[in-house]
Amino acid sequence: MENHPPASGALLGPTRRPAQLAAFGRLLDVLDRLRTECPWDKKQTLQSLRHLTIEETYEISDAILRDDLPDLEKELGDVMLHLLFYARIAAEREAFDIANVLNAQCEKLIFRHPHIYGDAQAADEAAVKRNWEQLKLQEKGNVGVLSGVPVSLPALVKAMRIQEKARGAGFDWDDPAQVWDKVQEELGEFGDEYGHGQPEKMQAERAADEFGDLLFSLVNFARFAGINPEEALERTNRKFISRFQHLEGATAADGHRLADLSLTQMNEYWEGAKRQLAASSIASSIKK
């Protein structure tokens, strides 16, 4: 059965709450039956679902990057099922159920938004973030500011979270120019260890340390510039993939094998890919 969305604006507001609650309850009912009757669903554990949830989360990310709302709708449903599945397993072990999860989240949000639910003042986004981090520390007791950064986060994302949490505690640069100077300083130190383009003179471990410092300082500068470095790098990844695929196609269309071309010839195809994709992008923006 097709699910036709309501007219524009009809998805917002209290009139949708009964439908939302009914759909949530329906998913719980479906999961209950699957858990008791389906051999695969009966077998699942917290551990067996974990890698599947990670995969589904990346599929959400892909849909967002493509701005593909129909696909996002589907992927959100997959992740919602996983979240309910975890709560169902926990309820079977008499630890908690989905009501405990949702009520705890509501209480946390209310506590961490005293400028909405209390008398605190927060004039801008930065103030909200500072309050948020301070309130998190109150909740957790005498733990470090950085203790809430997951160990398993990818390094680039982890660097962002570390810097955001340090800023929430008041440990940050005052001026973006200082951060840019730090980038230049780290670039110079990496150059010293790398041998300024002469890798045979490089001290590998020390160069790796300095390269890490350089990346960390670039992430820090991106934060000051209002750039999400993870998103920026992913945009570049996707751009490179598009250009390289175009290069492969154009090479094959001309009857050549990529491996048989010189680097100069490859660069000619590469520049052609850049020009054609740029023209396609301009034409697409004009149509919009």
Tab-separated table of C-alpha atoms in Angstrom:
chain	number	residue	atom	x	y	z
A	1	MET	CA	0.000	0.000	0.000
A	2	GLU	CA	1.417	3.380	-1.007
A	3	ASN	CA	1.969	5.957	1.676
A	4	HIS	CA	1.035	9.314	0.132
A	5	PRO	CA	2.277	12.238	2.261
A	6	PRO	CA	-0.232	14.862	3.351
A	7	ALA	CA	-0.259	18.289	1.759
A	8	SER	CA	2.505	20.758	2.613
A	9	GLY	CA	2.403	21.778	6.271
A	10	ALA	CA	-0.023	19.014	7.252
A	11	LEU	CA	2.755	16.971	8.883
A	12	LEU	CA	3.255	19.621	11.553
A	13	GLY	CA	1.134	20.482	14.544
A	14	PRO	CA	-0.875	18.687	17.234
A	15	THR	CA	-3.381	17.247	14.762
A	16	ARG	CA	-0.738	14.725	13.680
A	17	ARG	CA	-0.041	13.494	17.213
A	18	PRO	CA	-2.713	10.734	17.214
A	19	ALA	CA	-1.388	9.369	13.924
A	20	GLN	CA	2.194	9.525	15.172
A	21	LEU	CA	1.350	7.718	18.413
A	22	ALA	CA	-0.692	5.116	16.550
A	23	ALA	CA	2.196	4.445	14.145
A	24	PHE	CA	4.628	4.142	17.063
A	25	GLY	CA	2.315	1.684	18.804
A	26	ARG	CA	1.871	-0.280	15.579
A	27	LEU	CA	5.634	-0.692	15.221
A	28	LEU	CA	5.833	-1.923	18.816
A	29	ASP	CA	3.087	-4.464	18.079
A	30	VAL	CA	4.834	-5.655	14.904
A	31	LEU	CA	8.135	-6.037	16.777
A	32	ASP	CA	6.435	-7.949	19.594
A	33	ARG	CA	5.082	-10.472	17.119
A	34	LEU	CA	8.327	-10.803	15.200
A	35	ARG	CA	10.257	-11.323	18.406
A	36	THR	CA	8.002	-14.183	19.464
A	37	GLU	CA	7.333	-15.836	16.080
A	38	CYS	CA	10.170	-15.126	13.616
A	39	PRO	CA	13.250	-17.423	13.929
A	40	TRP	CA	15.649	-14.628	12.900
A	41	ASP	CA	14.179	-11.967	15.175
A	42	LYS	CA	13.997	-14.391	18.121
A	43	LYS	CA	17.732	-15.056	17.764
A	44	GLN	CA	18.930	-11.428	17.845
A	45	THR	CA	20.936	-9.982	20.738
A	46	LEU	CA	22.323	-6.549	21.569
A	47	GLN	CA	25.647	-7.680	20.166
A	48	SER	CA	24.286	-9.174	16.940
A	49	LEU	CA	22.319	-6.017	16.114
A	50	ARG	CA	25.178	-3.606	16.834
A	51	HIS	CA	27.008	-3.789	13.484
A	52	LEU	CA	23.699	-3.693	11.611
A	53	THR	CA	22.735	-0.494	13.440
A	54	ILE	CA	26.043	1.114	12.521
A	55	GLU	CA	25.448	0.214	8.867
A	56	GLU	CA	21.916	1.626	8.964
A	57	THR	CA	23.206	4.841	10.544
A	58	TYR	CA	25.665	5.324	7.692
A	59	GLU	CA	22.804	4.783	5.241
A	60	ILE	CA	20.952	7.648	6.947
A	61	SER	CA	24.069	9.760	6.492
A	62	ASP	CA	24.232	8.876	2.789
A	63	ALA	CA	20.577	9.828	2.278
A	64	ILE	CA	21.182	13.185	3.973
A	65	LEU	CA	24.242	13.885	1.819
A	66	ARG	CA	22.161	13.181	-1.282
A	67	ASP	CA	19.249	15.220	0.133
A	68	ASP	CA	17.136	12.171	-0.726
A	69	LEU	CA	14.087	12.564	1.537
A	70	PRO	CA	12.225	9.444	0.315
A	71	ASP	CA	15.302	7.333	1.082
A	72	LEU	CA	15.791	9.138	4.405
A	73	GLU	CA	12.221	8.225	5.368
A	74	LYS	CA	13.009	4.548	4.758
A	75	GLU	CA	16.350	4.600	6.563
A	76	LEU	CA	14.907	6.384	9.604
A	77	GLY	CA	12.371	3.578	9.855
A	78	ASP	CA	15.133	0.980	9.834
A	79	VAL	CA	17.013	2.731	12.640
A	80	MET	CA	13.807	3.289	14.624
A	81	LEU	CA	13.179	-0.450	14.500
A	82	HIS	CA	16.686	-1.099	15.803
A	83	LEU	CA	16.224	1.314	18.701
A	84	LEU	CA	12.961	-0.341	19.703
A	85	PHE	CA	14.605	-3.749	19.323
A	86	TYR	CA	17.340	-2.817	21.807
A	87	ALA	CA	14.735	-1.579	24.285
A	88	ARG	CA	12.711	-4.768	23.782
A	89	ILE	CA	15.748	-6.949	24.558
A	90	ALA	CA	16.508	-4.839	27.639
A	91	ALA	CA	12.882	-5.260	28.789
A	92	GLU	CA	13.210	-9.036	28.408
A	93	ARG	CA	16.184	-8.812	30.754
A	94	GLU	CA	14.100	-6.657	33.125
A	95	ALA	CA	16.492	-3.708	32.800
A	96	PHE	CA	14.288	-1.038	31.153
A	97	ASP	CA	11.742	-0.611	28.375
A	98	ILE	CA	11.109	2.019	25.716
A	99	ALA	CA	8.960	4.094	28.097
A	100	ASN	CA	11.926	4.381	30.482
A	101	VAL	CA	14.153	5.400	27.573
A	102	LEU	CA	11.834	8.097	26.276
A	103	ASN	CA	10.963	9.524	29.694
A	104	ALA	CA	14.641	9.692	30.638
A	105	GLN	CA	15.367	11.535	27.405
A	106	CYS	CA	12.569	14.018	28.073
A	107	GLU	CA	13.865	14.687	31.589
A	108	LYS	CA	17.392	15.191	30.249
A	109	LEU	CA	16.242	17.645	27.587
A	110	ILE	CA	14.196	19.628	30.097
A	111	PHE	CA	17.114	19.748	32.548
A	112	ARG	CA	19.588	20.838	29.877
A	113	HIS	CA	17.335	23.605	28.530
A	114	PRO	CA	16.844	25.821	31.596
A	115	HIS	CA	16.519	28.817	29.252
A	116	ILE	CA	13.300	27.196	27.973
A	117	TYR	CA	11.968	25.344	31.025
A	118	GLY	CA	13.506	27.501	33.743
A	119	ASP	CA	14.795	30.982	34.488
A	120	ALA	CA	18.252	30.771	32.874
A	121	GLN	CA	19.230	33.091	30.033
A	122	ALA	CA	20.903	32.042	26.774
A	123	ALA	CA	21.185	34.824	24.227
A	124	ASP	CA	22.761	32.772	21.444
A	125	GLU	CA	23.750	29.291	20.321
A	126	ALA	CA	27.186	29.527	21.955
A	127	ALA	CA	25.596	30.195	25.349
A	128	VAL	CA	23.280	27.224	24.906
A	129	LYS	CA	26.255	24.958	24.153
A	130	ARG	CA	28.199	26.215	27.190
A	131	ASN	CA	25.225	25.634	29.456
A	132	TRP	CA	24.708	22.188	27.949
A	133	GLU	CA	28.260	21.052	28.688
A	134	GLN	CA	28.208	22.436	32.231
A	135	LEU	CA	24.900	20.723	32.961
A	136	LYS	CA	26.234	17.445	31.586
A	137	LEU	CA	29.099	17.657	34.075
A	138	GLN	CA	26.622	18.218	36.901
A	139	GLU	CA	24.718	15.110	35.861
A	140	LYS	CA	27.785	12.919	35.685
A	141	GLY	CA	29.414	14.124	38.914
A	142	ASN	CA	33.182	14.449	39.260
A	143	VAL	CA	34.187	13.200	35.826
A	144	GLY	CA	36.411	14.936	33.299
A	145	VAL	CA	35.118	17.295	30.660
A	146	LEU	CA	36.257	14.951	27.880
A	147	SER	CA	35.006	11.727	29.458
A	148	GLY	CA	31.819	11.834	27.400
A	149	VAL	CA	33.636	11.624	24.056
A	150	PRO	CA	33.145	8.045	22.767
A	151	VAL	CA	36.432	6.217	22.343
A	152	SER	CA	35.240	4.535	19.140
A	153	LEU	CA	34.382	7.758	17.270
A	154	PRO	CA	36.262	8.258	13.978
A	155	ALA	CA	39.294	10.423	14.644
A	156	LEU	CA	38.107	13.464	12.681
A	157	VAL	CA	34.717	13.527	14.408
A	158	LYS	CA	36.387	12.875	17.761
A	159	ALA	CA	38.669	15.894	17.274
A	160	MET	CA	35.582	18.060	16.675
A	161	ARG	CA	33.850	16.776	19.814
A	162	ILE	CA	36.986	17.208	21.963
A	163	GLN	CA	37.331	20.822	20.864
A	164	GLU	CA	33.630	21.559	21.372
A	165	LYS	CA	33.709	20.126	24.882
A	166	ALA	CA	36.885	22.048	25.751
A	167	ARG	CA	35.216	25.233	24.514
A	168	GLY	CA	32.197	24.480	26.698
A	169	ALA	CA	34.552	24.458	29.684
A	170	GLY	CA	36.020	27.824	28.664
A	171	PHE	CA	39.274	26.436	27.212
A	172	ASP	CA	39.477	27.949	23.736
A	173	TRP	CA	41.140	30.564	21.585
A	174	ASP	CA	39.837	34.133	21.656
A	175	ASP	CA	40.573	35.104	18.065
A	176	PRO	CA	40.380	33.091	14.805
A	177	ALA	CA	43.654	34.727	13.762
A	178	GLN	CA	45.368	32.923	16.647
A	179	VAL	CA	43.988	29.623	15.396
A	180	TRP	CA	45.235	30.318	11.870
A	181	ASP	CA	48.670	31.166	13.263
A	182	LYS	CA	48.599	27.800	15.052
A	183	VAL	CA	47.835	26.047	11.760
A	184	GLN	CA	50.855	27.723	10.167
A	185	GLU	CA	53.013	26.795	13.159
A	186	GLU	CA	51.956	23.133	12.966
A	187	LEU	CA	52.469	23.099	9.197
A	188	GLY	CA	56.011	24.346	9.696
A	189	GLU	CA	56.723	21.737	12.378
A	190	PHE	CA	55.426	18.980	10.145
A	191	GLY	CA	57.583	20.313	7.309
A	192	ASP	CA	60.625	20.151	9.585
A	193	GLU	CA	59.959	16.513	10.458
A	194	TYR	CA	59.067	15.543	6.875
A	195	GLY	CA	62.324	17.028	5.614
A	196	HIS	CA	60.589	19.754	3.564
A	197	GLY	CA	59.759	17.455	0.655
A	198	GLN	CA	62.638	15.052	1.192
A	199	PRO	CA	61.009	11.963	2.730
A	200	GLU	CA	64.309	10.128	2.980
A	201	LYS	CA	65.190	12.548	5.786
A	202	MET	CA	61.888	11.999	7.607
A	203	GLN	CA	61.593	10.711	11.138
A	204	ALA	CA	58.453	8.612	10.591
A	205	GLU	CA	56.994	8.546	14.102
A	206	ARG	CA	57.738	12.195	14.812
A	207	ALA	CA	56.365	13.215	11.409
A	208	ALA	CA	53.157	11.280	12.139
A	209	ASP	CA	52.833	13.108	15.466
A	210	GLU	CA	53.262	16.479	13.784
A	211	PHE	CA	50.827	15.546	11.024
A	212	GLY	CA	48.267	14.686	13.694
A	213	ASP	CA	48.861	18.058	15.340
A	214	LEU	CA	48.391	19.757	11.960
A	215	LEU	CA	45.085	17.971	11.325
A	216	PHE	CA	43.865	18.818	14.829
A	217	SER	CA	44.683	22.500	14.302
A	218	LEU	CA	42.897	22.483	10.918
A	219	VAL	CA	39.791	20.994	12.552
A	220	ASN	CA	40.009	23.716	15.171
A	221	PHE	CA	40.227	26.426	12.526
A	222	ALA	CA	37.298	24.911	10.629
A	223	ARG	CA	35.240	25.174	13.802
A	224	PHE	CA	36.040	28.890	14.085
A	225	ALA	CA	35.243	29.353	10.395
A	226	GLY	CA	31.857	27.684	10.786
A	227	ILE	CA	32.864	24.721	8.619
A	228	ASN	CA	32.103	21.125	9.551
A	229	PRO	CA	35.367	19.394	8.554
A	230	GLU	CA	33.747	15.950	8.307
A	231	GLU	CA	31.148	17.266	5.858
A	232	ALA	CA	33.753	19.295	3.954
A	233	LEU	CA	36.009	16.267	3.526
A	234	GLU	CA	33.079	14.085	2.450
A	235	ARG	CA	32.111	16.661	-0.178
A	236	THR	CA	35.664	16.515	-1.514
A	237	ASN	CA	35.583	12.693	-1.472
A	238	ARG	CA	32.381	12.675	-3.509
A	239	LYS	CA	33.750	15.288	-5.908
A	240	PHE	CA	36.906	13.235	-6.465
A	241	ILE	CA	34.858	10.063	-7.053
A	242	SER	CA	32.681	11.839	-9.638
A	243	ARG	CA	35.684	13.224	-11.493
A	244	PHE	CA	37.580	9.941	-11.414
A	245	GLN	CA	34.562	7.986	-12.670
A	246	HIS	CA	34.195	10.507	-15.480
A	247	LEU	CA	37.905	10.101	-16.267
A	248	GLU	CA	37.454	6.312	-16.448
A	249	GLY	CA	34.411	6.632	-18.719
A	250	ALA	CA	36.031	9.130	-21.057
A	251	THR	CA	39.183	7.014	-21.286
A	252	ALA	CA	37.191	3.885	-22.145
A	253	ALA	CA	35.079	5.805	-24.685
A	254	ASP	CA	38.296	6.785	-26.485
A	255	GLY	CA	39.411	3.146	-26.572
A	256	HIS	CA	42.167	3.453	-23.972
A	257	ARG	CA	42.989	1.524	-20.831
A	258	LEU	CA	43.606	3.776	-17.872
A	259	ALA	CA	46.690	1.790	-16.892
A	260	ASP	CA	48.259	2.474	-20.323
A	261	LEU	CA	48.048	6.267	-20.030
A	262	SER	CA	50.836	8.518	-18.809
A	263	LEU	CA	50.194	10.831	-15.893
A	264	THR	CA	50.131	13.768	-18.328
A	265	GLN	CA	47.418	12.078	-20.389
A	266	MET	CA	45.441	11.258	-17.248
A	267	ASN	CA	45.643	14.893	-16.185
A	268	GLU	CA	44.181	15.965	-19.539
A	269	TYR	CA	41.174	13.691	-18.980
A	270	TRP	CA	40.990	14.887	-15.363
A	271	GLU	CA	40.801	18.533	-16.422
A	272	GLY	CA	38.149	17.601	-18.967
A	273	ALA	CA	36.148	15.895	-16.216
A	274	LYS	CA	36.391	19.019	-14.064
A	275	ARG	CA	35.140	21.221	-16.909
A	276	GLN	CA	32.258	18.939	-17.857
A	277	LEU	CA	31.081	18.343	-14.286
A	278	ALA	CA	31.302	22.070	-13.531
A	279	ALA	CA	29.192	22.808	-16.621
A	280	SER	CA	26.667	20.143	-15.544
A	281	SER	CA	26.483	21.694	-12.095
A	282	ILE	CA	25.835	25.160	-13.538
A	283	ALA	CA	23.130	23.811	-15.863
A	284	SER	CA	21.488	21.982	-12.973
A	285	SER	CA	21.450	25.116	-10.807
A	286	ILE	CA	19.910	27.141	-13.673
A	287	LYS	CA	17.096	24.580	-14.067
A	288	LYS	CA	16.305	24.847	-10.358
